[in-house]
Coordinates of C-alpha atoms and ligand atoms in Angstrom, one line a residue:
M1 CA -118.5 -0.9 169.1
I2 CA -114.7 -0.2 169.2
R3 CA -114.5 3.6 169.2
S4 CA -111.3 4.9 167.5
I5 CA -109.9 8.1 166.2
A6 CA -106.8 8.8 164.0
T7 CA -104.3 11.0 165.8
V8 CA -104.3 13.3 162.8
S9 CA -107.8 14.5 163.7
I10 CA -106.8 16.7 166.6
G11 CA -104.1 19.2 167.4
G12 CA -101.1 19.0 169.8
A13 CA -98.1 16.8 170.2
L14 CA -98.6 13.0 170.1
D15 CA -98.5 12.5 173.9
E16 CA -101.0 15.3 174.4
K17 CA -103.3 13.9 171.7
L18 CA -103.2 10.4 173.2
R19 CA -104.2 11.7 176.7
T20 CA -107.0 13.8 175.2
I21 CA -108.3 10.9 173.1
A22 CA -108.3 8.6 176.1
A23 CA -110.0 11.2 178.3
A24 CA -112.8 11.5 175.7
G25 CA -113.5 7.8 176.1
F26 CA -112.0 6.3 172.9
D27 CA -111.0 2.6 173.0
A28 CA -108.4 2.8 170.2
V29 CA -106.3 5.1 168.0
E30 CA -104.8 5.0 164.6
I31 CA -101.3 6.4 164.8
F32 CA -100.7 8.8 162.0
E33 CA -97.0 8.3 161.2
N34 CA -96.2 12.0 160.9
D35 CA -97.4 12.4 164.5
F36 CA -94.9 9.7 165.6
T37 CA -92.0 11.0 163.4
S38 CA -92.3 14.5 164.9
F39 CA -92.6 13.1 168.4
D40 CA -89.7 13.2 170.8
G41 CA -90.0 9.7 172.2
S42 CA -89.5 6.1 171.1
A43 CA -92.1 3.7 169.7
R44 CA -91.9 1.8 172.9
D45 CA -92.7 5.0 174.9
V46 CA -95.8 5.4 172.7
A47 CA -96.8 1.8 173.3
R48 CA -96.4 2.2 177.0
M49 CA -98.3 5.5 177.0
C50 CA -101.2 3.9 175.1
A51 CA -101.2 0.9 177.4
D52 CA -101.3 3.1 180.5
L53 CA -104.2 5.1 179.0
G54 CA -106.1 2.0 178.0
L55 CA -105.8 2.7 174.3
R56 CA -105.3 0.0 171.7
I57 CA -103.4 1.1 168.6
C58 CA -105.7 -0.3 165.9
A59 CA -103.5 0.8 162.9
L60 CA -100.3 2.6 161.8
Q61 CA -101.0 4.8 158.8
P62 CA -100.5 5.7 156.0
F63 CA -98.2 3.6 153.9
R64 CA -98.1 5.2 150.4
D65 CA -97.3 4.4 146.9
F66 CA -96.9 0.7 147.2
E67 CA -98.9 -1.3 144.6
G68 CA -98.0 -1.6 141.0
M69 CA -94.5 -0.1 141.1
P70 CA -91.8 -0.9 138.5
E71 CA -88.3 -1.9 139.7
P72 CA -86.3 -0.6 141.5
Q73 CA -89.2 1.2 143.3
R74 CA -91.0 -2.1 143.9
K75 CA -88.1 -3.6 145.8
Q76 CA -87.6 -0.3 147.7
A77 CA -91.3 -0.3 148.7
F78 CA -90.9 -3.8 150.2
R79 CA -87.9 -2.7 152.1
R80 CA -89.8 0.3 153.4
A81 CA -92.6 -2.0 154.4
E82 CA -90.3 -4.2 156.4
K83 CA -89.1 -1.1 158.3
K84 CA -92.7 -0.2 159.1
F85 CA -93.3 -3.8 160.3
D86 CA -90.4 -3.3 162.7
L87 CA -92.0 -0.1 163.9
M88 CA -95.4 -1.8 164.3
G89 CA -93.8 -4.4 166.4
E90 CA -92.5 -1.8 168.8
L91 CA -95.8 0.2 168.8
G92 CA -97.7 -3.0 169.4
T93 CA -100.1 -2.8 166.5
D94 CA -100.8 -5.5 164.0
L95 CA -102.4 -3.4 161.2
L96 CA -100.7 -1.3 158.5
L97 CA -102.9 0.9 156.3
V98 CA -101.8 1.1 152.7
C99 CA -103.5 3.7 150.6
S100 CA -103.8 3.4 146.9
N101 CA -100.8 4.5 144.8
V102 CA -100.7 8.1 143.5
S103 CA -97.2 8.0 142.0
P104 CA -96.8 8.8 138.3
L105 CA -94.5 5.8 138.2
A106 CA -97.3 3.3 139.1
L107 CA -98.1 0.8 136.4
G108 CA -101.7 0.0 137.1
G109 CA -103.2 -3.5 136.5
I110 CA -105.4 -5.2 139.0
D111 CA -103.6 -8.6 138.8
R112 CA -100.2 -6.9 139.2
A113 CA -101.5 -5.0 142.3
A114 CA -103.0 -8.2 143.7
E115 CA -99.7 -10.0 143.2
D116 CA -97.9 -7.2 145.1
F117 CA -100.4 -7.5 148.0
R118 CA -100.0 -11.3 148.0
E119 CA -96.3 -10.9 148.6
M120 CA -96.9 -8.2 151.2
G121 CA -99.3 -10.6 152.9
E122 CA -96.7 -13.3 153.1
R123 CA -94.2 -10.9 154.6
A124 CA -96.7 -9.5 157.1
A125 CA -98.0 -12.9 158.1
A126 CA -94.5 -14.1 158.8
R127 CA -94.5 -11.5 161.6
G128 CA -98.1 -12.0 162.7
L129 CA -99.1 -8.7 161.1
R130 CA -101.9 -7.6 158.7
V131 CA -102.1 -5.1 155.9
G132 CA -105.3 -3.2 154.9
F133 CA -105.8 -1.6 151.5
E134 CA -107.7 1.7 151.2
A135 CA -108.7 3.3 147.9
L136 CA -108.0 7.0 147.9
A137 CA -110.6 8.9 145.8
W138 CA -107.6 10.4 143.9
G139 CA -105.6 7.2 143.6
R140 CA -103.8 7.0 140.2
Y141 CA -105.4 3.7 139.2
V142 CA -107.3 2.6 142.2
N143 CA -109.7 5.3 143.4
D144 CA -112.9 3.2 144.0
Y145 CA -113.3 0.9 147.0
R146 CA -114.8 -1.7 144.6
D147 CA -111.5 -1.9 142.7
A148 CA -109.6 -2.1 146.0
W149 CA -111.9 -5.0 147.1
E150 CA -111.3 -6.8 143.8
I151 CA -107.5 -6.5 144.4
V152 CA -107.8 -7.7 148.0
R153 CA -110.0 -10.6 146.7
R154 CA -107.5 -11.6 144.1
A155 CA -104.6 -11.3 146.5
N156 CA -106.4 -14.0 148.3
H157 CA -104.3 -13.9 151.5
P158 CA -105.5 -14.0 155.0
A159 CA -103.2 -11.1 156.0
I160 CA -104.6 -8.8 153.4
G161 CA -107.9 -7.0 153.8
I162 CA -109.8 -3.9 152.8
I163 CA -110.1 -0.6 154.7
L164 CA -113.2 1.3 154.0
D165 CA -113.3 5.1 154.4
S166 CA -116.7 6.8 154.2
F167 CA -115.3 10.0 152.7
H168 CA -113.5 8.1 149.8
A169 CA -116.8 6.2 149.0
L170 CA -119.2 9.1 149.5
A171 CA -117.4 12.1 148.2
P172 CA -117.2 10.7 144.6
R173 CA -120.8 9.5 145.1
F174 CA -120.0 5.8 144.7
P175 CA -122.9 3.5 145.5
V176 CA -122.5 2.1 149.0
G177 CA -124.7 -1.0 148.5
P178 CA -121.9 -3.2 147.2
I179 CA -120.1 -2.8 150.6
A180 CA -122.7 -5.1 152.1
T181 CA -121.4 -8.0 149.9
I182 CA -117.9 -7.8 151.4
P183 CA -117.3 -10.5 154.0
A184 CA -116.8 -8.9 157.4
D185 CA -113.6 -10.8 158.1
R186 CA -112.0 -9.2 155.0
I187 CA -112.8 -5.7 156.3
F188 CA -109.8 -4.8 158.5
L189 CA -110.8 -1.2 159.4
V190 CA -113.6 1.2 158.9
Q191 CA -112.8 4.9 158.8
L192 CA -115.5 7.6 159.2
A193 CA -115.6 11.2 158.1
D194 CA -118.2 13.5 156.8
A195 CA -117.8 16.8 154.8
P196 CA -119.9 19.8 153.8
Q197 CA -121.1 19.8 150.2
L198 CA -118.5 21.8 148.4
D199 CA -117.7 22.2 144.7
L200 CA -114.0 21.5 145.1
D201 CA -111.5 19.0 143.9
V202 CA -111.8 15.9 146.0
L203 CA -108.2 16.1 147.3
S204 CA -108.5 19.6 148.8
W205 CA -112.0 18.8 150.0
S206 CA -110.7 15.8 151.9
R207 CA -107.5 17.4 153.2
H208 CA -109.1 20.5 154.6
F209 CA -112.8 20.1 155.1
R210 CA -113.5 16.7 156.5
C211 CA -115.6 16.8 159.6
F212 CA -117.2 14.4 162.1
P213 CA -120.1 12.3 160.9
G214 CA -123.3 14.3 161.1
Q215 CA -121.6 17.6 160.8
G216 CA -121.5 17.6 157.0
N217 CA -123.8 16.7 154.2
L218 CA -122.5 13.2 153.1
P219 CA -124.9 10.3 153.7
V220 CA -122.6 8.7 156.3
G221 CA -125.7 6.9 157.8
D222 CA -126.2 5.0 154.5
F223 CA -122.5 4.0 154.5
M224 CA -122.9 2.8 158.1
R225 CA -125.9 0.8 157.3
A226 CA -124.0 -1.0 154.5
I227 CA -121.1 -1.7 157.0
D228 CA -123.6 -3.0 159.6
A229 CA -125.1 -5.3 156.9
T230 CA -121.7 -7.0 156.6
G231 CA -121.7 -7.9 160.3
Y232 CA -118.4 -6.0 160.8
K233 CA -117.6 -5.7 164.5
G234 CA -114.2 -4.0 164.3
A235 CA -113.1 -0.5 165.1
L236 CA -115.0 2.5 163.8
S237 CA -112.3 5.1 163.4
L238 CA -112.7 8.8 162.9
E239 CA -110.2 10.2 160.4
I240 CA -110.6 13.9 160.0
F241 CA -108.3 16.2 158.2
N242 CA -109.4 19.7 159.1
D243 CA -107.1 22.6 159.8
Q244 CA -109.7 24.3 161.8
F245 CA -110.1 21.2 164.1
R246 CA -106.4 21.0 164.7
A247 CA -106.4 24.7 165.7
Q248 CA -109.1 24.2 168.3
S249 CA -109.2 23.0 171.8
T250 CA -108.2 19.4 171.5
K251 CA -110.5 18.4 174.3
E252 CA -113.5 19.9 172.7
V253 CA -112.7 18.3 169.3
A254 CA -112.2 14.9 170.8
L255 CA -115.5 15.2 172.7
D256 CA -117.3 16.3 169.5
G257 CA -115.8 13.2 167.8
M258 CA -117.0 10.9 170.5
R259 CA -120.5 12.4 170.3
S260 CA -120.6 11.9 166.6
L261 CA -119.8 8.2 167.0
L262 CA -122.4 7.8 169.7
L263 CA -125.0 9.6 167.5
L264 CA -124.0 7.6 164.4
A265 CA -123.5 4.1 165.7
G266 CA -124.7 4.2 169.3
E267 CA -128.1 5.6 168.6
R268 CA -129.7 2.5 170.1
A269 CA -127.9 3.1 173.4
L270 CA -129.2 6.7 173.7
H271 CA -132.5 7.7 175.0
D272 CA -134.9 9.0 172.3
R273 CA -134.9 12.7 171.8
T274 CA -137.6 14.1 174.0
K275 CA -140.0 16.8 172.7
V276 CA -139.3 20.4 173.4
C277 CA -142.6 22.1 174.1
G278 CA -141.3 25.7 174.5
V279 CA -139.1 28.1 176.4
A280 CA -140.2 28.3 180.0
F281 CA -138.0 31.3 180.9
V282 CA -134.8 33.1 179.9
E283 CA -132.5 34.3 182.7
F284 CA -130.3 37.4 182.4
A285 CA -127.3 37.9 184.6
V286 CA -126.6 41.5 185.4
D287 CA -124.9 43.4 188.2
P288 CA -127.1 45.5 190.6
T289 CA -126.4 48.7 188.6
H290 CA -127.8 47.2 185.4
A291 CA -130.8 45.4 186.9
A292 CA -133.0 48.6 186.9
P293 CA -132.1 49.8 183.4
L294 CA -132.9 46.2 182.0
A295 CA -136.1 46.2 184.0
A296 CA -137.0 49.6 182.5
L297 CA -136.3 48.3 179.0
L298 CA -138.6 45.3 179.6
R299 CA -141.3 47.5 181.0
R300 CA -141.2 49.7 177.8
L301 CA -141.6 46.5 175.8
G302 CA -144.8 45.7 177.7
F303 CA -143.4 43.3 180.3
R304 CA -144.7 43.5 183.9
L305 CA -142.9 42.5 187.1
T306 CA -144.8 39.4 188.2
G307 CA -142.6 37.9 190.9
R308 CA -139.6 38.3 193.2
H309 CA -137.4 35.4 194.3
R310 CA -137.9 34.6 197.9
S311 CA -134.2 34.4 198.7
K312 CA -132.2 36.0 195.9
A313 CA -132.1 39.2 194.0
V314 CA -134.1 37.8 191.1
E315 CA -137.1 39.4 189.4
R316 CA -139.5 37.7 187.1
W317 CA -140.9 39.8 184.3
S318 CA -143.7 38.4 182.2
Q319 CA -145.9 39.0 179.2
G320 CA -148.0 36.4 177.3
A321 CA -146.2 33.1 177.7
I322 CA -142.8 34.8 178.0
N323 CA -141.0 34.8 181.3
L324 CA -137.7 36.7 181.7
L325 CA -135.7 36.6 184.9
I326 CA -133.3 39.4 185.9
N327 CA -130.8 38.0 188.2
S328 CA -128.5 40.4 190.0
S329 CA -127.7 38.2 193.1
Q330 CA -124.2 38.3 194.4
D331 CA -123.5 34.7 195.2
S332 CA -125.0 32.6 192.4
F333 CA -124.1 31.1 189.1
A334 CA -125.6 34.2 187.5
R335 CA -123.0 36.3 189.3
S336 CA -120.0 34.3 188.0
H337 CA -121.5 34.5 184.6
Y338 CA -121.8 38.2 184.8
V339 CA -118.2 38.5 186.0
T340 CA -116.9 36.6 183.0
H341 CA -119.3 37.7 180.3
G342 CA -120.9 41.0 181.3
S343 CA -124.7 41.6 181.2
G344 CA -126.3 38.8 179.2
V345 CA -128.3 35.6 179.2
C346 CA -126.9 33.1 181.6
A347 CA -129.6 30.4 181.3
I348 CA -132.4 29.3 179.1
A349 CA -135.1 27.0 180.5
L350 CA -136.8 24.6 178.1
E351 CA -140.0 22.8 178.7
V352 CA -139.5 19.2 177.6
D353 CA -141.8 16.2 177.6
D354 CA -139.5 14.0 179.7
V355 CA -136.8 15.6 181.8
A356 CA -135.3 12.3 182.9
A357 CA -135.0 11.1 179.3
M358 CA -133.5 14.4 178.3
M359 CA -130.9 14.3 181.1
S360 CA -130.0 10.7 180.3
R361 CA -129.5 11.5 176.7
A362 CA -127.4 14.6 177.6
D363 CA -125.4 12.5 180.0
A364 CA -124.8 9.8 177.3
L365 CA -123.6 12.5 175.0
Q366 CA -121.2 13.7 177.7
A367 CA -122.9 17.1 178.0
A368 CA -121.5 18.7 181.2
G369 CA -124.1 18.6 184.0
F370 CA -124.5 21.5 186.4
R371 CA -125.7 21.8 190.0
Q372 CA -125.9 24.8 192.2
P373 CA -126.7 25.2 195.9
V374 CA -130.3 26.1 196.5
G375 CA -132.0 27.7 199.5
T376 CA -134.3 25.7 201.7
G377 CA -137.6 25.0 200.0
E378 CA -136.2 25.9 196.6
M379 CA -136.3 23.4 193.7
T380 CA -133.2 22.2 191.8
I381 CA -133.7 22.3 188.1
P382 CA -131.8 19.7 186.0
A383 CA -129.3 21.6 183.9
I384 CA -126.4 21.2 181.5
R385 CA -123.8 23.6 180.2
G386 CA -124.5 25.3 176.9
V387 CA -123.0 27.9 174.6
G388 CA -120.5 30.3 176.3
G389 CA -120.8 28.7 179.7
S390 CA -124.5 29.5 180.0
L391 CA -127.0 26.9 181.3
L392 CA -129.8 25.0 179.7
Y393 CA -132.4 24.1 182.2
F394 CA -135.0 21.4 181.6
L395 CA -138.5 21.5 183.0
E396 CA -141.6 19.4 182.5
P397 CA -144.5 21.6 181.4
M398 CA -146.8 21.0 184.4
S399 CA -144.9 19.7 187.3
P400 CA -143.5 21.0 189.5
N401 CA -143.8 24.6 188.9
W402 CA -140.4 26.3 188.5
D403 CA -141.8 29.6 189.9
I404 CA -142.6 28.2 193.4
D405 CA -139.5 30.1 194.4
F406 CA -141.1 33.4 193.4
V407 CA -143.4 35.5 195.5
A408 CA -146.1 37.0 193.2
V409 CA -146.1 40.7 192.8
A410 CA -149.5 42.4 192.5
S411 CA -150.1 43.4 188.9
E412 CA -149.0 46.8 188.0
G413 CA -151.1 47.4 185.0
E414 CA -151.9 45.5 181.8
P415 CA -149.0 43.7 180.1
G416 CA -148.4 44.2 176.4
T417 CA -149.4 41.9 173.5
L418 CA -146.3 39.8 172.9
G419 CA -147.1 36.1 172.7
E420 CA -144.1 33.8 173.2
V421 CA -140.4 33.3 172.4
D422 CA -140.1 33.0 168.6
H423 CA -136.4 32.3 168.4
I424 CA -133.1 32.6 170.2
S425 CA -130.0 33.7 168.4
Q426 CA -126.6 32.9 169.7
S427 CA -123.2 34.2 168.6
M428 CA -120.1 32.0 168.8
R429 CA -116.6 31.7 167.5
F430 CA -116.6 30.5 163.9
E431 CA -114.6 27.4 164.9
E432 CA -117.2 26.5 167.5
M433 CA -120.2 26.5 165.2
L434 CA -120.1 22.9 164.0
S435 CA -119.6 21.8 167.6
W436 CA -122.7 23.6 168.9
E437 CA -124.7 22.6 165.9
Q438 CA -123.9 19.0 166.8
F439 CA -124.6 19.6 170.4
Y440 CA -128.1 20.8 169.7
A441 CA -128.9 18.4 166.9
G442 CA -127.7 15.5 169.2
L443 CA -129.9 16.6 172.1
F444 CA -133.0 17.8 170.4
D445 CA -135.2 16.7 167.5
V446 CA -134.2 19.7 165.4
Q447 CA -133.6 20.1 161.6
R448 CA -130.7 22.0 160.2
A449 CA -131.8 24.6 157.6
P450 CA -129.2 25.3 154.9
Q451 CA -126.4 27.5 156.2
L452 CA -126.7 31.2 155.2
E453 CA -124.0 33.7 154.6
I454 CA -124.9 37.3 155.5
A455 CA -123.0 40.3 154.5
D456 CA -122.0 42.5 157.5
P457 CA -120.5 45.9 156.6
L458 CA -117.2 44.6 157.9
G459 CA -117.1 41.0 156.9
L460 CA -119.2 37.9 156.4
V461 CA -121.5 36.2 159.0
K462 CA -122.5 32.6 158.8
S463 CA -125.9 31.8 160.1
Q464 CA -127.3 28.3 160.9
V465 CA -130.9 27.8 161.8
L466 CA -131.9 24.7 163.9
Q467 CA -135.6 24.2 164.5
N468 CA -138.1 21.5 165.4
R469 CA -141.1 20.7 163.3
S470 CA -143.6 22.5 165.6
G471 CA -141.5 25.6 165.8
S472 CA -141.5 25.5 169.6
L473 CA -137.7 25.5 169.5
R474 CA -135.9 27.7 167.0
L475 CA -132.3 28.5 167.4
V476 CA -130.1 30.6 165.2
L477 CA -126.4 30.2 165.5
N478 CA -124.2 33.0 164.1
A479 CA -120.5 33.1 163.6
S480 CA -118.0 35.2 161.7
T481 CA -114.3 34.8 161.0
A482 CA -113.9 38.6 160.3
T483 CA -113.0 40.2 163.6
Q484 CA -114.9 43.4 163.1
T485 CA -118.3 42.1 162.1
M486 CA -121.1 42.8 164.7
S487 CA -121.3 39.1 165.3
S488 CA -117.6 38.9 166.1
R489 CA -117.7 42.1 168.2
F490 CA -120.4 40.6 170.3
L491 CA -117.8 38.0 171.1
S492 CA -114.4 39.7 171.2
E493 CA -115.3 43.1 172.7
F494 CA -118.4 42.1 174.6
F495 CA -117.2 39.0 176.5
G496 CA -117.6 35.8 174.6
A497 CA -120.1 33.5 173.0
G498 CA -123.8 33.7 174.1
V499 CA -127.2 34.9 173.3
Q500 CA -127.2 37.8 170.9
H501 CA -130.9 38.3 170.6
I502 CA -134.3 36.9 171.5
A503 CA -137.2 37.3 169.2
F504 CA -140.8 37.5 170.5
T505 CA -144.0 36.8 168.6
C506 CA -147.0 39.1 168.3
D507 CA -150.3 39.1 166.3
D508 CA -150.3 42.7 165.2
I509 CA -146.8 44.2 165.1
F510 CA -148.1 47.7 164.3
K511 CA -150.3 47.7 167.4
T512 CA -147.7 46.1 169.6
V513 CA -144.9 48.5 168.5
S514 CA -147.1 51.5 168.8
A515 CA -147.9 50.6 172.4
M516 CA -144.2 50.1 173.1
R517 CA -143.4 53.5 171.6
A518 CA -146.1 55.0 173.7
A519 CA -144.4 53.5 176.7
G520 CA -141.0 55.1 175.7
A521 CA -139.5 52.2 173.7
S522 CA -137.3 53.1 170.7
F523 CA -136.1 50.9 167.9
L524 CA -133.1 50.4 165.6
D525 CA -133.1 53.0 162.9
I526 CA -133.6 51.7 159.4
P527 CA -132.6 53.9 156.4
D528 CA -135.2 55.2 154.0
N529 CA -133.4 53.5 151.1
Y530 CA -134.5 50.1 152.5
Y531 CA -138.2 51.1 152.2
A532 CA -137.7 52.4 148.6
D533 CA -136.2 49.1 147.7
L534 CA -139.0 47.2 149.4
D535 CA -141.5 49.2 147.4
S536 CA -139.7 48.4 144.2
R537 CA -139.6 44.7 145.0
Y538 CA -143.1 44.1 146.4
E539 CA -145.4 47.0 145.3
L540 CA -146.7 47.2 148.9
D541 CA -149.8 49.2 149.9
P542 CA -148.5 52.8 150.4
G543 CA -150.2 53.0 153.8
L544 CA -148.6 49.7 155.0
L545 CA -145.2 50.8 153.6
G546 CA -145.6 54.2 155.3
S547 CA -146.3 52.6 158.7
M548 CA -143.4 50.2 158.3
K549 CA -141.1 53.1 157.6
E550 CA -142.4 55.1 160.5
N551 CA -141.9 52.2 162.9
A552 CA -138.6 50.9 161.5
I553 CA -140.3 47.6 160.8
L554 CA -138.6 45.3 158.3
Y555 CA -140.5 43.0 155.9
D556 CA -140.0 39.8 154.0
R557 CA -142.2 37.6 152.0
D558 CA -141.8 34.1 150.5
D559 CA -144.1 31.3 149.2
D560 CA -145.3 30.5 152.7
G561 CA -146.3 34.0 153.6
E562 CA -145.3 37.4 155.0
F563 CA -142.9 38.4 157.8
F564 CA -142.6 41.6 159.9
Q565 CA -139.7 42.3 162.3
V566 CA -138.4 45.2 164.4
Y567 CA -135.3 45.4 166.6
T568 CA -134.6 47.2 169.8
H569 CA -131.3 48.9 170.4
A570 CA -128.6 46.8 171.9
F571 CA -128.5 46.7 175.7
E572 CA -125.0 47.5 177.0
E573 CA -123.8 46.6 173.5
R574 CA -124.4 43.0 174.5
F575 CA -127.8 41.8 173.4
F576 CA -131.0 43.0 171.9
F577 CA -134.6 42.0 171.3
E578 CA -136.6 41.5 168.2
I579 CA -140.4 41.5 167.7
V580 CA -141.8 39.5 164.9
Q581 CA -145.1 38.8 163.3
R582 CA -145.4 35.7 161.1
R583 CA -148.2 35.4 158.6
G584 CA -147.5 31.8 157.5
Y585 CA -143.8 32.7 157.0
K586 CA -141.3 30.2 158.3
G587 CA -138.0 31.9 157.8
F588 CA -136.1 34.5 159.9
G589 CA -135.9 37.5 157.5
A590 CA -132.5 36.6 156.2
P591 CA -132.7 39.2 153.4
N592 CA -132.9 41.9 156.1
A593 CA -130.0 40.7 158.3
G594 CA -127.5 42.7 156.3
I595 CA -129.6 45.9 156.8
R596 CA -129.9 45.2 160.5
L597 CA -126.2 44.6 160.9
A598 CA -125.3 47.8 159.0
A599 CA -127.7 49.7 161.3
Q600 CA -126.2 48.2 164.4
T601 CA -122.7 49.0 163.1
R602 CA -123.7 52.6 162.8
E603 CA -125.0 52.6 166.4
A604 CA -122.2 50.7 168.0
R605 CA -119.3 52.7 169.5
P606 CA -116.4 53.2 167.2
R607 CA -114.3 50.1 166.6
T608 CA -111.0 49.9 168.4
M609 CA -108.4 50.2 165.7
P610 CA -104.9 48.8 166.1
R611 CA -102.5 51.6 167.0
I612 CA -99.6 52.1 164.7
G613 CA -96.1 53.2 166.0
Ligands
MG701 MG1 -108.8 7.1 155.2
MG702 MG1 -133.9 37.1 164.4

């Protein structure tokens, strides 16, 4: 596979783009002409730079409004083409991308277009160059790749071929089957892009919302299978127009692009996704002054101190199958996490079927590995970097035990009735969401639920659920573009992306919550109006409704079953816990999220308002 990307896909000046693209491991680039025109350097400089970086220039693009022009525009178009051929000579690329004509002057007519391309082919061949024709979904006469192919076929010139772009075929819902009948040697380039399903004119959709394969809803896999069927072995080139991508860290975007290609076309080279069996432990980084208050909160929630690390200031608190570590050591990864992020989750350990397979897949997808010095006799746990600089540890369920580093603490009373981690919710910048979605979906066998939009009193929060079939791994990603939403404040005021809350399961939420209250726990206040509305919607048993109201328990119901949930107050304004009881219900209480966000907004310290004058 020749892995390529169009320079338009990422932000920065051309030289910066090329360095980033090479660093992410691409073999080739398409030079987007605007990037060259605005660049302060010659074509030969660009050629040299690419050669030094080991990048081949697989195409110069786009050449617009060519086929089917009347005179004098036709003659002008050929003159323009000759100039671009000169430029291609200096850049050292042999392929020019011509996209279908959108000019109101265009005359249409398949034979007329074929004739123009035959002449173009003659001129290109005289210089050892080639020209590829791409149907834009909004082309004036040619907007379907099947028509573009017919024109290329009739042009019948070895220097003229077709360029296939997944977006232009899939967005208008053209069948992809006919691609398989195009001879591979007539396909000069394959461009790949995905997009979310939007009800938008195809031009705006393409110019602003394209994303990497797998990040959107278009069946790019079907498109790829049709390409594979032709035997095409040329470059697969990502061509993404997305303002958000160009505004992001170029390095991250290029890496996401490389991952999408590996996942789409390199699946065979990757290790199969290993099964995630559950969450072994969640580690909190705090400073010594916050270790005791966090421990006290956990104790009120029914956790018991079950272990102390033999060499570091780390405590293990347990209940049911849940293990939480409080790490306040001064010379560890947790410390540096605390310094940059404040109190919060610095690591999540997942139990997976095959750690070696997991790490090999992570490595192939260029996930950043992590090692830290360990004391004598301590075990190293394979880890990679996750959201907000936190770590994801991988452990096999049985061997060897991760808690050999802990000295057991004699039981100090019965633990509570929580069962296991139900889900972990993470906040991130809006621009990062697609990237982390791809990260998780690339590593784990998780399905993406449809994205939800939740009203926050101060804006909108987007929420994306990723979960595996067994429910042993459930992740909820939240992001907001509005700066004052709780989701955003967790980021901007409370030190960056990371775990926002962890939900635990129980069998009887009323019993569990009442024990927690008896131990001094208190929960997020829910207004009476909520319960009046619940009653109107569900005609609940008055006794049940009364105890929900008394205990600030939220409720939801769907075709699968019923759901109860309750939230703690936020710890240090940074994270909180949720307790859930599922009765067949598979969702996350989305209808209640707005109620929860409003309650948290009331509890949060006043917003910092911009000062005037
Ligand atoms: Mg294209
Ligand atoms: Mg939740």
